[in-house]
Short mmCIF file of C-alpha atoms and ligand atoms in Angstrom, two decimals:
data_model
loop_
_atom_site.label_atom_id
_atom_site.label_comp_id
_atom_site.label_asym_id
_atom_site.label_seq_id
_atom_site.Cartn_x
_atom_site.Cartn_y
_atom_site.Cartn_z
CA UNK A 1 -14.53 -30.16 13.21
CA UNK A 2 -13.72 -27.04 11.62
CA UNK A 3 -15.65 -24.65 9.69
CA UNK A 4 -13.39 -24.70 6.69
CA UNK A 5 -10.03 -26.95 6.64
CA UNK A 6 -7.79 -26.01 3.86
CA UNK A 7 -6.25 -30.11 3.04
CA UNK A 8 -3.59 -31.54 1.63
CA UNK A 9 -1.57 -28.37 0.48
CA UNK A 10 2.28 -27.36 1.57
CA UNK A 11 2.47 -24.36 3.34
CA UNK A 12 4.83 -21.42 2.67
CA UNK A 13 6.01 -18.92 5.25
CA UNK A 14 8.43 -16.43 5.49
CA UNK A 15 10.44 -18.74 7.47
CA UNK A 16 9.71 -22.10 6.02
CA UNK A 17 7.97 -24.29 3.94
CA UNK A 18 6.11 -27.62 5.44
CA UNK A 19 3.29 -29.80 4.14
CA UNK A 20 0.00 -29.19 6.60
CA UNK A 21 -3.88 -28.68 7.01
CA UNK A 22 -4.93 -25.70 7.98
CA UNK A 23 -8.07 -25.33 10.23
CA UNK A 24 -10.50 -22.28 9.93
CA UNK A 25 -13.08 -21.58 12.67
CA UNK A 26 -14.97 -18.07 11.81
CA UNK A 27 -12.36 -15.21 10.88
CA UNK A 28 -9.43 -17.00 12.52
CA UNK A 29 -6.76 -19.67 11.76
CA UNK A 30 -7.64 -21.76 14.42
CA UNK A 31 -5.28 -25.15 13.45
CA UNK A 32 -1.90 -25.92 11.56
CA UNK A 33 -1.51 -29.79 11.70
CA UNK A 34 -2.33 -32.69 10.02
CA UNK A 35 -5.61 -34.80 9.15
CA UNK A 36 -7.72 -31.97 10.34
CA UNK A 37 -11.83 -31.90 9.43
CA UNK A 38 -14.12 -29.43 8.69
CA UNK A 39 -18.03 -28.69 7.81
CA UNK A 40 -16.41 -27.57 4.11
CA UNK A 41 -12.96 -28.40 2.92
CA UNK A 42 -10.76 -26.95 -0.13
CA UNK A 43 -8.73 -29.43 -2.35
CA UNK A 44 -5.10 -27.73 -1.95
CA UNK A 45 -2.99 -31.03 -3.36
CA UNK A 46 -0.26 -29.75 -5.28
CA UNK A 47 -1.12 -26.27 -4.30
CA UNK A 48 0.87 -23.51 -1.68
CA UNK A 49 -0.74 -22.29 1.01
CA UNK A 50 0.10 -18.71 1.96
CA UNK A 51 -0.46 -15.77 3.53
CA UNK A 52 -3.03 -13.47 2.11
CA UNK A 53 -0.56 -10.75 0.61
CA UNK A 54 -0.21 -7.64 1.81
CA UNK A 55 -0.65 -4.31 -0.73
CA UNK A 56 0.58 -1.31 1.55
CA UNK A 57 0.83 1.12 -1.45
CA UNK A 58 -2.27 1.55 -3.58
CA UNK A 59 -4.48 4.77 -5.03
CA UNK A 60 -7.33 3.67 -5.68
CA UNK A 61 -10.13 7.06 -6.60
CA UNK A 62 -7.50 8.86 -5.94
CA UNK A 63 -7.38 12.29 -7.11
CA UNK A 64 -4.81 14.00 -8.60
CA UNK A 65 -5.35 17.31 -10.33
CA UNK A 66 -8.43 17.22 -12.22
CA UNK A 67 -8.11 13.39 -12.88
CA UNK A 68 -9.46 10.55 -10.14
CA UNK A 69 -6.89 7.54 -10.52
CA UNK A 70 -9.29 4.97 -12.62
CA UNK A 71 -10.13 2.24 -10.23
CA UNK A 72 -12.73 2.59 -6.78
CA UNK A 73 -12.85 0.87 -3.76
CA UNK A 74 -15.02 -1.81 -5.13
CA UNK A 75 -13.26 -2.47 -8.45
CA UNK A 76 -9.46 -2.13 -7.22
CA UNK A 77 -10.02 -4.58 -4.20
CA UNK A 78 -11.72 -7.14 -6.09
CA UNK A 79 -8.50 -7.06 -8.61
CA UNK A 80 -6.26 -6.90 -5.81
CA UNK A 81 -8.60 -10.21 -4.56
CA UNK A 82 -8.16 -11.62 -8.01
CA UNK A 83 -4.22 -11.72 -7.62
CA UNK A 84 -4.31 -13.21 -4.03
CA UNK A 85 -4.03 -9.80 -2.03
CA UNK A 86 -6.49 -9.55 0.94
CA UNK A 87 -5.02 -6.31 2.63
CA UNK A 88 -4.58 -3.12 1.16
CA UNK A 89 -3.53 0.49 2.62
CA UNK A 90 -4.55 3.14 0.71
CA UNK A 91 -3.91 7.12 1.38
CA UNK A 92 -6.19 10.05 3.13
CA UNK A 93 -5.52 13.60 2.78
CA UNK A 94 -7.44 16.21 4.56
CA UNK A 95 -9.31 19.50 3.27
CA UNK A 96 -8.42 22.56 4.16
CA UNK A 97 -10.93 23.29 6.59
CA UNK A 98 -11.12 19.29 7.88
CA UNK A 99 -9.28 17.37 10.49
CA UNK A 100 -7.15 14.55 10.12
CA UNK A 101 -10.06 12.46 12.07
CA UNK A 102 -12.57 13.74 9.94
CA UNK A 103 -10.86 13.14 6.63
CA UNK A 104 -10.62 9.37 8.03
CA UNK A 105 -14.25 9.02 8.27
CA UNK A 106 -15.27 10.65 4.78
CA UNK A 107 -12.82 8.20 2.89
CA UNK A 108 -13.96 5.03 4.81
CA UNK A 109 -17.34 6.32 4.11
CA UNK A 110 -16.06 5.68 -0.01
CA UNK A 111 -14.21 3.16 0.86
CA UNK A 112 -16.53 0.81 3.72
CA UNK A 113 -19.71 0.40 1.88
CA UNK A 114 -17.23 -1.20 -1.54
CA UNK A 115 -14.14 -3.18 -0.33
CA UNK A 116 -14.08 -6.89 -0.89
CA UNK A 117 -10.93 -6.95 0.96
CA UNK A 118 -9.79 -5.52 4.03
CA UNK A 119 -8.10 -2.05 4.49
CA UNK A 120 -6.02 0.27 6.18
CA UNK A 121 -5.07 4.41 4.88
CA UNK A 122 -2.05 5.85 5.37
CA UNK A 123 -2.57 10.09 6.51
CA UNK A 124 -0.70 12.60 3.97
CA UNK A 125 0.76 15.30 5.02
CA UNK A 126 1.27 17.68 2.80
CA UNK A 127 2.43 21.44 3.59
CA UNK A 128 -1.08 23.07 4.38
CA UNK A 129 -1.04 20.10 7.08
CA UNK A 130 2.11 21.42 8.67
CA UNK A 131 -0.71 23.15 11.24
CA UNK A 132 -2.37 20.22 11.78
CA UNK A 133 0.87 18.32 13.33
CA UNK A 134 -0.47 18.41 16.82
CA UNK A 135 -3.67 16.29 15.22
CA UNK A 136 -1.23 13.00 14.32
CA UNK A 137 -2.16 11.42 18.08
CA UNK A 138 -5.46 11.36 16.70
CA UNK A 139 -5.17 10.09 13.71
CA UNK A 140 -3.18 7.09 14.72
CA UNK A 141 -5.75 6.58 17.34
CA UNK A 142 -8.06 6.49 14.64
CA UNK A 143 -6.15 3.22 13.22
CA UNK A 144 -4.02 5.37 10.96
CA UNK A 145 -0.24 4.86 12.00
CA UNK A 146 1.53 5.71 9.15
CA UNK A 147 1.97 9.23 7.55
CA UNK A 148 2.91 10.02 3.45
CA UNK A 149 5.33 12.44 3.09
CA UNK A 150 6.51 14.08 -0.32
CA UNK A 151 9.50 15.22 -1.70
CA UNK A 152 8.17 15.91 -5.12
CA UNK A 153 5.43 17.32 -6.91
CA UNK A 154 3.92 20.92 -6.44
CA UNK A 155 2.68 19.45 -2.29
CA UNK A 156 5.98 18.27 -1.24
CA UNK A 157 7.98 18.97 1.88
CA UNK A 158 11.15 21.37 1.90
CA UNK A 159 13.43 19.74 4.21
CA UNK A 160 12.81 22.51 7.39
CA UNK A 161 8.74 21.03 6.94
CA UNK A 162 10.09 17.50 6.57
CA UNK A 163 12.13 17.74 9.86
CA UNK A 164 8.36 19.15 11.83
CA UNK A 165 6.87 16.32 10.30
CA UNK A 166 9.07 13.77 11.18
CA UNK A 167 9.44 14.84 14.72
CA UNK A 168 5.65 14.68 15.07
CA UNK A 169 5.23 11.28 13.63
CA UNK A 170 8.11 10.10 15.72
CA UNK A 171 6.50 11.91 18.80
CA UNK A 172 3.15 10.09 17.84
CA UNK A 173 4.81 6.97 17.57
CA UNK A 174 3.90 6.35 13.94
CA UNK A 175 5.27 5.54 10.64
CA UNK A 176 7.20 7.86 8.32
CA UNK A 177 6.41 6.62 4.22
CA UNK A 178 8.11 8.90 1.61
CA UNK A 179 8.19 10.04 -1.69
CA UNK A 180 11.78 10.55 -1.90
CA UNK A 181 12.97 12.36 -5.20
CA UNK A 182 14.46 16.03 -5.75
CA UNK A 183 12.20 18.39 -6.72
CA UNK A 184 14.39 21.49 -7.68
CA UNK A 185 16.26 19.58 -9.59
CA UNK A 186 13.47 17.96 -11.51
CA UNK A 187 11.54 21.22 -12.23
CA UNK A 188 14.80 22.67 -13.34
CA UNK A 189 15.58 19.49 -15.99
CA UNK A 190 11.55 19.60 -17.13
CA UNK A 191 11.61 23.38 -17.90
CA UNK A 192 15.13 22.91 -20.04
CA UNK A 193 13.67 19.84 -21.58
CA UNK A 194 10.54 21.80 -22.72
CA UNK A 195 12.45 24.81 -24.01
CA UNK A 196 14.42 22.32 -26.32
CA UNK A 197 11.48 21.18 -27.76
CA UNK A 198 11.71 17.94 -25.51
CA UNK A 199 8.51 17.40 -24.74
CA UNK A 200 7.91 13.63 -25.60
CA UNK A 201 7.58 10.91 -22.74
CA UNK A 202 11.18 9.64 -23.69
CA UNK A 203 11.98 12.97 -21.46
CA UNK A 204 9.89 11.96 -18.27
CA UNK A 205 13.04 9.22 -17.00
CA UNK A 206 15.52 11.51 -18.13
CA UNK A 207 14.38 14.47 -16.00
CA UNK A 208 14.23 12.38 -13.16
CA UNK A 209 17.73 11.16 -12.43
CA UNK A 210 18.60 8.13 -10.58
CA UNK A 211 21.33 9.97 -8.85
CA UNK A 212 19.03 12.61 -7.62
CA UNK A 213 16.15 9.66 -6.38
CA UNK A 214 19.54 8.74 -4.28
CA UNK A 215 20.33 12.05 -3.30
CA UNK A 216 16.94 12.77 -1.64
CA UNK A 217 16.67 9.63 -0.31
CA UNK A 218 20.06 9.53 1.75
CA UNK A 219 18.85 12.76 2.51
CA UNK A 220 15.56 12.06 4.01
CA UNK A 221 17.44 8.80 5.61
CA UNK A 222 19.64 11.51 7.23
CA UNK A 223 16.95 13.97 8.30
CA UNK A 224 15.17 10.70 10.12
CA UNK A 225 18.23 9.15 11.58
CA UNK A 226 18.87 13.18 13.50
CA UNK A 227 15.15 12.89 14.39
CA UNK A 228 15.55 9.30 15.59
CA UNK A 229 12.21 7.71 13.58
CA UNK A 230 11.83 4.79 11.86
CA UNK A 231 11.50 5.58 7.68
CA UNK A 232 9.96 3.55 4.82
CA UNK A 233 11.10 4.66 1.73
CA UNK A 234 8.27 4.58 -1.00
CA UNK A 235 8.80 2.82 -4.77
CA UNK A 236 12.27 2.58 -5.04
CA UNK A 237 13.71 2.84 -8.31
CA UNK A 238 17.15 2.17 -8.92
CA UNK A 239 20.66 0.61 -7.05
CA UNK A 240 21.89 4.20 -6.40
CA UNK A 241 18.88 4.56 -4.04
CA UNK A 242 18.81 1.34 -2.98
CA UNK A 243 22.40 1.81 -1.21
CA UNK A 244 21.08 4.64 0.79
CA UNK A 245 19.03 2.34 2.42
CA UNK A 246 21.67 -0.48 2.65
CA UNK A 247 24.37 1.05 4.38
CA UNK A 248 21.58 2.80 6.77
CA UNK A 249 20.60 -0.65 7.66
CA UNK A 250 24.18 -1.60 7.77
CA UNK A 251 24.67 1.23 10.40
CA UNK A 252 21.50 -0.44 12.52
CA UNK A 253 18.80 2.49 11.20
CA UNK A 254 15.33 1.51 11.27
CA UNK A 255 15.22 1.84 7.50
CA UNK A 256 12.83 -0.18 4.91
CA UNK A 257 12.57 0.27 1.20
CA UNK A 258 10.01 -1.08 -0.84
CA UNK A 259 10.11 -1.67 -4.71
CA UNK A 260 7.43 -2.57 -7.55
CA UNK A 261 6.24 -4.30 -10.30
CA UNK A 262 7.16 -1.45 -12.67
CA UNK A 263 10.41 -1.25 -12.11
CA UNK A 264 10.83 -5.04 -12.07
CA UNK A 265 9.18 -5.48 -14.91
CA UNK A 266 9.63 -2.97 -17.15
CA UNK A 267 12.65 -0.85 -18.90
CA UNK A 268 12.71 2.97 -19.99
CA UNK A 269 12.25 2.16 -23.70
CA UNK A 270 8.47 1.71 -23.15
CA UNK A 271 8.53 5.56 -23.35
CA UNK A 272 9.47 5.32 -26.44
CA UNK A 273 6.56 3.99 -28.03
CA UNK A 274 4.46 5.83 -30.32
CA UNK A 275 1.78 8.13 -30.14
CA UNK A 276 -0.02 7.47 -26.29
CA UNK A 277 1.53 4.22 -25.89
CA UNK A 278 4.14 6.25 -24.55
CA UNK A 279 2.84 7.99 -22.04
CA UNK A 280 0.82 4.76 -20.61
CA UNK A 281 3.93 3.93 -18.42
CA UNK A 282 4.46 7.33 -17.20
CA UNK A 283 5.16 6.88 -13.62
CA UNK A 284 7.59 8.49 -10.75
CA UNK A 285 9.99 7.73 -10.46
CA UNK A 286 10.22 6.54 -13.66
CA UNK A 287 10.71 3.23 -15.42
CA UNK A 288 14.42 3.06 -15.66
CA UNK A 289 16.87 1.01 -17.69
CA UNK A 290 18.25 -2.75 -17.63
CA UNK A 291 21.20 -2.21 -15.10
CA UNK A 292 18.28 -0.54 -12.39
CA UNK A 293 16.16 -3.24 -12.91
CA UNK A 294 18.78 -6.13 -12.20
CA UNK A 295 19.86 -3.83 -9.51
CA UNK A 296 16.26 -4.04 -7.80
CA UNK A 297 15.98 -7.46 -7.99
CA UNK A 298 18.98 -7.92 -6.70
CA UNK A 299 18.66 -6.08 -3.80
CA UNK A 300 15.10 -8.31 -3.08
CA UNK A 301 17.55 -11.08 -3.71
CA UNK A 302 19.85 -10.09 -0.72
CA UNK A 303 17.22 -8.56 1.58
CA UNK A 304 17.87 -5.10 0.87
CA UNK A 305 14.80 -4.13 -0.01
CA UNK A 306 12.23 -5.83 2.60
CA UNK A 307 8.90 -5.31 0.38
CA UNK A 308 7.07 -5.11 -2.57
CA UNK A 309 4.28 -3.13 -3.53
CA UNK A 310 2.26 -1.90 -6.71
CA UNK A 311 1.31 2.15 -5.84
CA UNK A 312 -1.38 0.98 -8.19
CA UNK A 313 -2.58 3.94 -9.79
CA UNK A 314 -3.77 3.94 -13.41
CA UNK A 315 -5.70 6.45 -15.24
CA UNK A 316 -7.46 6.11 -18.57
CA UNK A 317 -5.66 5.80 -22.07
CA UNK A 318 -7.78 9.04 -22.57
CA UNK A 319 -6.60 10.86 -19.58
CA UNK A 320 -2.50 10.18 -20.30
CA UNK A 321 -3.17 11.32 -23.88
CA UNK A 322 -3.92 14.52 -22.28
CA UNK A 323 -0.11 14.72 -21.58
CA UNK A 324 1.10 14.11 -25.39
CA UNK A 325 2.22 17.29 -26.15
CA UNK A 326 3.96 17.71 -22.68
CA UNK A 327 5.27 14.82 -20.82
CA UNK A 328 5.03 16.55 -17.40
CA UNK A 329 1.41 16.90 -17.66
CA UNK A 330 0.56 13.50 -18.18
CA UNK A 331 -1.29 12.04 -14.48
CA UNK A 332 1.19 9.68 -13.17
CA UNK A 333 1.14 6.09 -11.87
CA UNK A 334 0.19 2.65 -13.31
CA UNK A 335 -1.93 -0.40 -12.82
CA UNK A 336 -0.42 -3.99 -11.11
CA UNK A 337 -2.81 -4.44 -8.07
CA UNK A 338 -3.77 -8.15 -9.35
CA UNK A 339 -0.56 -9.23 -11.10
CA UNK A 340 1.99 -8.57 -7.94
CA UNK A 341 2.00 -11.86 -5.88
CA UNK A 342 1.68 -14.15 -9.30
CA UNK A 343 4.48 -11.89 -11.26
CA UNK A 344 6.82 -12.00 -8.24
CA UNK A 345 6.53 -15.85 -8.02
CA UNK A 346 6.86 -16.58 -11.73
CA UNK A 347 9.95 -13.97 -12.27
CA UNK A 348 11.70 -14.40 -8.19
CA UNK A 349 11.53 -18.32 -9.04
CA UNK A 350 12.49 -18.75 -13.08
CA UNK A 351 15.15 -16.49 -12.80
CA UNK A 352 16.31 -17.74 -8.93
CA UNK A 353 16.11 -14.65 -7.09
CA UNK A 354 13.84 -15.35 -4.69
CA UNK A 355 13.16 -17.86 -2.18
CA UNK A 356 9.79 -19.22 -1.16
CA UNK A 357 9.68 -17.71 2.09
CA UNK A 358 11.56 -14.82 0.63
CA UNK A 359 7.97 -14.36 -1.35
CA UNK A 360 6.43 -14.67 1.40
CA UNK A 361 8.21 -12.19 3.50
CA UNK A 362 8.33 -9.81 1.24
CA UNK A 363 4.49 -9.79 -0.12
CA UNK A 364 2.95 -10.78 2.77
CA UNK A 365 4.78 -10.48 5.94
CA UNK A 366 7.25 -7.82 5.76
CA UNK A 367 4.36 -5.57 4.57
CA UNK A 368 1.78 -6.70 7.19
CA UNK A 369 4.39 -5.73 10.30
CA UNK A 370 5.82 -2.49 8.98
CA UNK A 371 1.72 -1.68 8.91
CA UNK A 372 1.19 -2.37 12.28
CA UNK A 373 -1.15 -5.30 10.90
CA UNK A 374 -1.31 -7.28 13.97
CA UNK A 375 -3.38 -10.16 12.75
CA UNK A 376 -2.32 -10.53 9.29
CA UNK A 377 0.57 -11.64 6.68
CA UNK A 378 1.52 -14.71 8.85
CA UNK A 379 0.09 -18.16 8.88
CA UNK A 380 -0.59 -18.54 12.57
CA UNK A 381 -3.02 -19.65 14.86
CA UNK A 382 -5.02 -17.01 16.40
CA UNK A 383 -4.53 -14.86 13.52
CA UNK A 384 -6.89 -13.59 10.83
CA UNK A 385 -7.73 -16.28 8.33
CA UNK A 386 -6.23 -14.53 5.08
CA UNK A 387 -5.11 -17.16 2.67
CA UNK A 388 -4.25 -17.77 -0.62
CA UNK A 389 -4.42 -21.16 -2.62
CA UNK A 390 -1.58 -20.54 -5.07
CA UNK A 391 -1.68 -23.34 -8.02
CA UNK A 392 2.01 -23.17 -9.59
CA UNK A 393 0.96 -24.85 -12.46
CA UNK A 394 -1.54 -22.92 -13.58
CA UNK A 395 -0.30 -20.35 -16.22
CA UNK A 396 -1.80 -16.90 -16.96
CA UNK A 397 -0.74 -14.32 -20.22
CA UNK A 398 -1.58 -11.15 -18.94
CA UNK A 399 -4.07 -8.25 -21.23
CA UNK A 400 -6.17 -5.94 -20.04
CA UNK A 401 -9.12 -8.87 -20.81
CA UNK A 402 -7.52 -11.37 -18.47
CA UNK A 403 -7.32 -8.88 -15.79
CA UNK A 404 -10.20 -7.65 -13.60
CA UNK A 405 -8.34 -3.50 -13.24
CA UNK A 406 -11.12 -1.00 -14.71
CA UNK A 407 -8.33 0.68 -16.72
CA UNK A 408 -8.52 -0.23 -20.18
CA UNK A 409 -4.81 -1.34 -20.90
CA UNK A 410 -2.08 -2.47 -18.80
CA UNK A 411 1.40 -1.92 -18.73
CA UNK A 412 2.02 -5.91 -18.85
CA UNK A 413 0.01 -6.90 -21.68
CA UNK A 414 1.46 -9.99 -23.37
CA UNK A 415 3.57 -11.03 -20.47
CA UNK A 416 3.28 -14.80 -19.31
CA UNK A 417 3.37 -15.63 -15.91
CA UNK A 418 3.92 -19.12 -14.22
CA UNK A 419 1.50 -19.41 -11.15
CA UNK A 420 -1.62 -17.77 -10.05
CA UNK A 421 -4.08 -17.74 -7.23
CA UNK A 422 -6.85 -20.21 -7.44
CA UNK A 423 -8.21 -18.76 -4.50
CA UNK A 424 -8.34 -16.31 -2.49
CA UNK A 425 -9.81 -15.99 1.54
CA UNK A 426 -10.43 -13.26 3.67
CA UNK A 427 -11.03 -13.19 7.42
CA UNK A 428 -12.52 -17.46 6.56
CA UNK A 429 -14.62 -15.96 3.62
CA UNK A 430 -13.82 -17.38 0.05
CA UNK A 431 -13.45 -14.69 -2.38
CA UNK A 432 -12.44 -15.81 -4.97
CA UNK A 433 -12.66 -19.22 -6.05
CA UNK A 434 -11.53 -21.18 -9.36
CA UNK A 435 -11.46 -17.47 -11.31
CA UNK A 436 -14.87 -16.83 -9.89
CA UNK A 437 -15.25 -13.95 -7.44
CA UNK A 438 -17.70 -14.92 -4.82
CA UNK A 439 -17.06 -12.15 -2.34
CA UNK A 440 -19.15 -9.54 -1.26
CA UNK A 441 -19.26 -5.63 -2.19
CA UNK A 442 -18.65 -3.90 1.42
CA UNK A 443 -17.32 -7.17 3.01
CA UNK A 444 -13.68 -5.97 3.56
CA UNK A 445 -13.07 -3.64 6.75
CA UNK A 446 -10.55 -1.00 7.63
CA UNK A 447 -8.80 -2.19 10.03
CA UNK A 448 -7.20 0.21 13.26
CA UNK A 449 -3.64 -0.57 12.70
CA UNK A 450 -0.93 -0.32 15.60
CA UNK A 451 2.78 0.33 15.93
CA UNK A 452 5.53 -0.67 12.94
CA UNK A 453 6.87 -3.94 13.86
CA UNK A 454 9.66 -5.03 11.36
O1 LIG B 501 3.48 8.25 -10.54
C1 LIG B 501 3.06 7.77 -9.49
N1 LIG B 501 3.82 6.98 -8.79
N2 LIG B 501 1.82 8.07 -9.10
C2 LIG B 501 1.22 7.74 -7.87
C3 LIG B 501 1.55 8.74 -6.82
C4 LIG B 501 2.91 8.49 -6.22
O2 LIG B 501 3.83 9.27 -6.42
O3 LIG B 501 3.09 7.51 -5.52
ZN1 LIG B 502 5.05 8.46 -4.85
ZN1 LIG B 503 2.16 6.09 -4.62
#
């Protein structure tokens, strides 16, 4: 007798599919079979069974410039929870005058006391960090085994920093993730676009070319492949970058590109709209046009991208109108940390891109390993009990009402998805169940993440 049996449901994997019973005991799937009993069972005829999903790109109270990104610990996991996602990583940067060890401990004390779901942060390092290379050890003994490194914005890495910083991470045995855009030329295409009297949000995608997103990251691909590290390239945009990463992996380079919702989802003309409706989407890269878009999912189609994330990270109607008048002012990033696992069902299986498994792989799995998330993002026994009850009936028009994000729009409102969580378990506990969220403020943990292992 188990302490929770999951019955009747058909389980998806990222290798298979199979109708089975899974057995809970505590945190920890502790059966896969058939007929199985336990103290309390969940219902999951006609229902998949997967994974909790993996979110390894979220900002969640994240500050940038005098704006915090709009949803906290407690808030953005229990949306993430909403969609089905039980693991998130989330970013740490240090102070001046604080080690990477003790910039760990101040954000899990933020970040501890509120999760619903569990959590891992990735370290940024930024150029002031360049003297703090020799701390990386540390840090990924601290359960932090991946490192953010930008190519853009006013913090990014010139290419002499970017080679230290890779060599470090590599020494340390961690994970590079990048930002990979060119910032000369992007500075150089704002300050023309400004002079001209461009200063509208229909400017932001055009001053961030898809060529250049390419350029920089074949370039970091090349920088890591001389090192010898394994690279994840961040948000990924368009086909030009995606066949950087290709024909790396086609060469046998540890290279992994992620895309997201936005780019799936969405197409450059929402800058377009009036007034602040414009610069809602404002993200970077940017939103591109129909061609990228196929492009992406095409490339999830064939494998060559391995994962999807959301870099969640919305700020207030209020806070993007601030950038009216200047589209390079307006705080970047957008809200999708609950619609991710549903929207990549509804879309990968109406239109036939994805498989099942490919779902799977690339929501749950693929994320999970490239963390160095031993116990999570697979159905097996012995690992962490993070599932999902998926209903693919049930259907679900997104609006900033239906959805649980603390921003007060989203970038999807109107848009109607096939399939959505019912409910959602992490580590054995329910947390959300039938649209009800039953979990626990503080209830998530960070979890001390090992090697990359994809
Ligand atoms: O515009 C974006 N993507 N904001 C979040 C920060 C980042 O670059 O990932
Ligand atoms: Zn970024
Ligand atoms: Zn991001």
């Amino acid at each position: 007798m188990y302490d929770l049996v999951i019955k009747g449901g058909t389980v998806v994997t990222a290798v298979s599919t199979f109708p089975a019973d899974i057995g809970i005991n505590g945190e920890t799937i502790a059966a896969i079979g058939q007929n199985l009993d336990g103290k309390q069972q969940l219902d999951a005829t006609n229902k998949l069974v997967t994974p909790g999903a993996v979110d390894m790109h979220v900002h969640l109270q994240m500050p940038i410039g005098s704006f915090t990104s709009t949803d906290g610990f407690y808030s953005g996991t229990r949306a993430a929870a909403f969609g089905g996602t039980t693991t998130i990583v989330d970013f740490v940067e240090t102070q001046p005058n604080e080690t990477m060890v003790e910039a760990i401990a101040a954000r899990r004390a933020l970040a501890d006391p509120n999760v619903v779901i569990d959590y891992g942060l990735h370290m940024t390092i930024t150029p002031s960090d360049i003297a703090k290379l020799e701390q990386i050890p540390e840090a990924f003994a601290a359960g932090c085994t991946s490192f953010k490194l930008y190519m853009a914005y006013g913090h990014r890495l010139q290419d002499d920093k970017l080679l230290r910083a890779l060599t470090a991470v590599r020494n340390a045995s961690g994970i590079p993730v990048v930002h990979a855009e060119n910032w000369d030329v992007i500075t150089e295409l704002i300050q023309q676009n400004l002079a001209a009297g461009h200063t509208n949000p229909h400017w932001h995608p055009r001053s961030r070319p898809a060529l250049l997103e390419a350029e920089a990251t074949g370039r970091v691909i090349d920088i890591a492949s001389f090192v010898g590290v394994p690279l994840h390239i961040f948000h990924v945009s368009c086909g030009e970058a995606v066949a950087r990463i290709a024909q790396a992996r086609r060469q046998g380079l540890p290279v992994t590109g992620e895309t997201c919702p936005q780019y799936l989802f969405l197409t450059w003309d929402v800058y377009d709209a009036p007034g602040v409706d414009g610069t809602l989407p404002v993200c970077s890269p940017p939103i591109r046009d129909r061609a990228a878009q196929t492009a992406l999912w095409q490339a999830l189609s064939r494998n060559e991208l391995q994962i999807v994330t959301t870099d969640h990270c919305p700020f207030t109607y209020e806070e993007k109108a601030t950038g009216l008048d200047n589209y390079s002012q307006i705080p970047g990033g957008v809200p999708s940390i609950e619609m991710r696992f549903a929207a990549l069902y509804s879309q990968g299986m109406r239109q036939g891109w994805l498989s099942l498994p490919q779902w799977v792989a690339q929501c749950c799995t693929n994320p999970a390993k490239l963390m160095g998330l031993a116990k999570k993002g697979e159905i097996t026994v012995g690992y962490d009990a993070d599932l999902v009850i998926f209903d693919p009936a049930a259907s679900r028009t997104l609006s900033p009402d239906s959805l649980h994000e603390a921003a007060d729009w989203t970038p999807y409102d109107g848009l109607e998805l096939q399939g959505w969580p019912q409910t959602t378990i992490c580590r054995g506990k329910i947390v959300v169940q039938d649209g009800e969220f039953v979990g626990g403020k503080g209830n998530g943990r960070f979890v001390h993440r090992t090697q990359a292992n994809l």
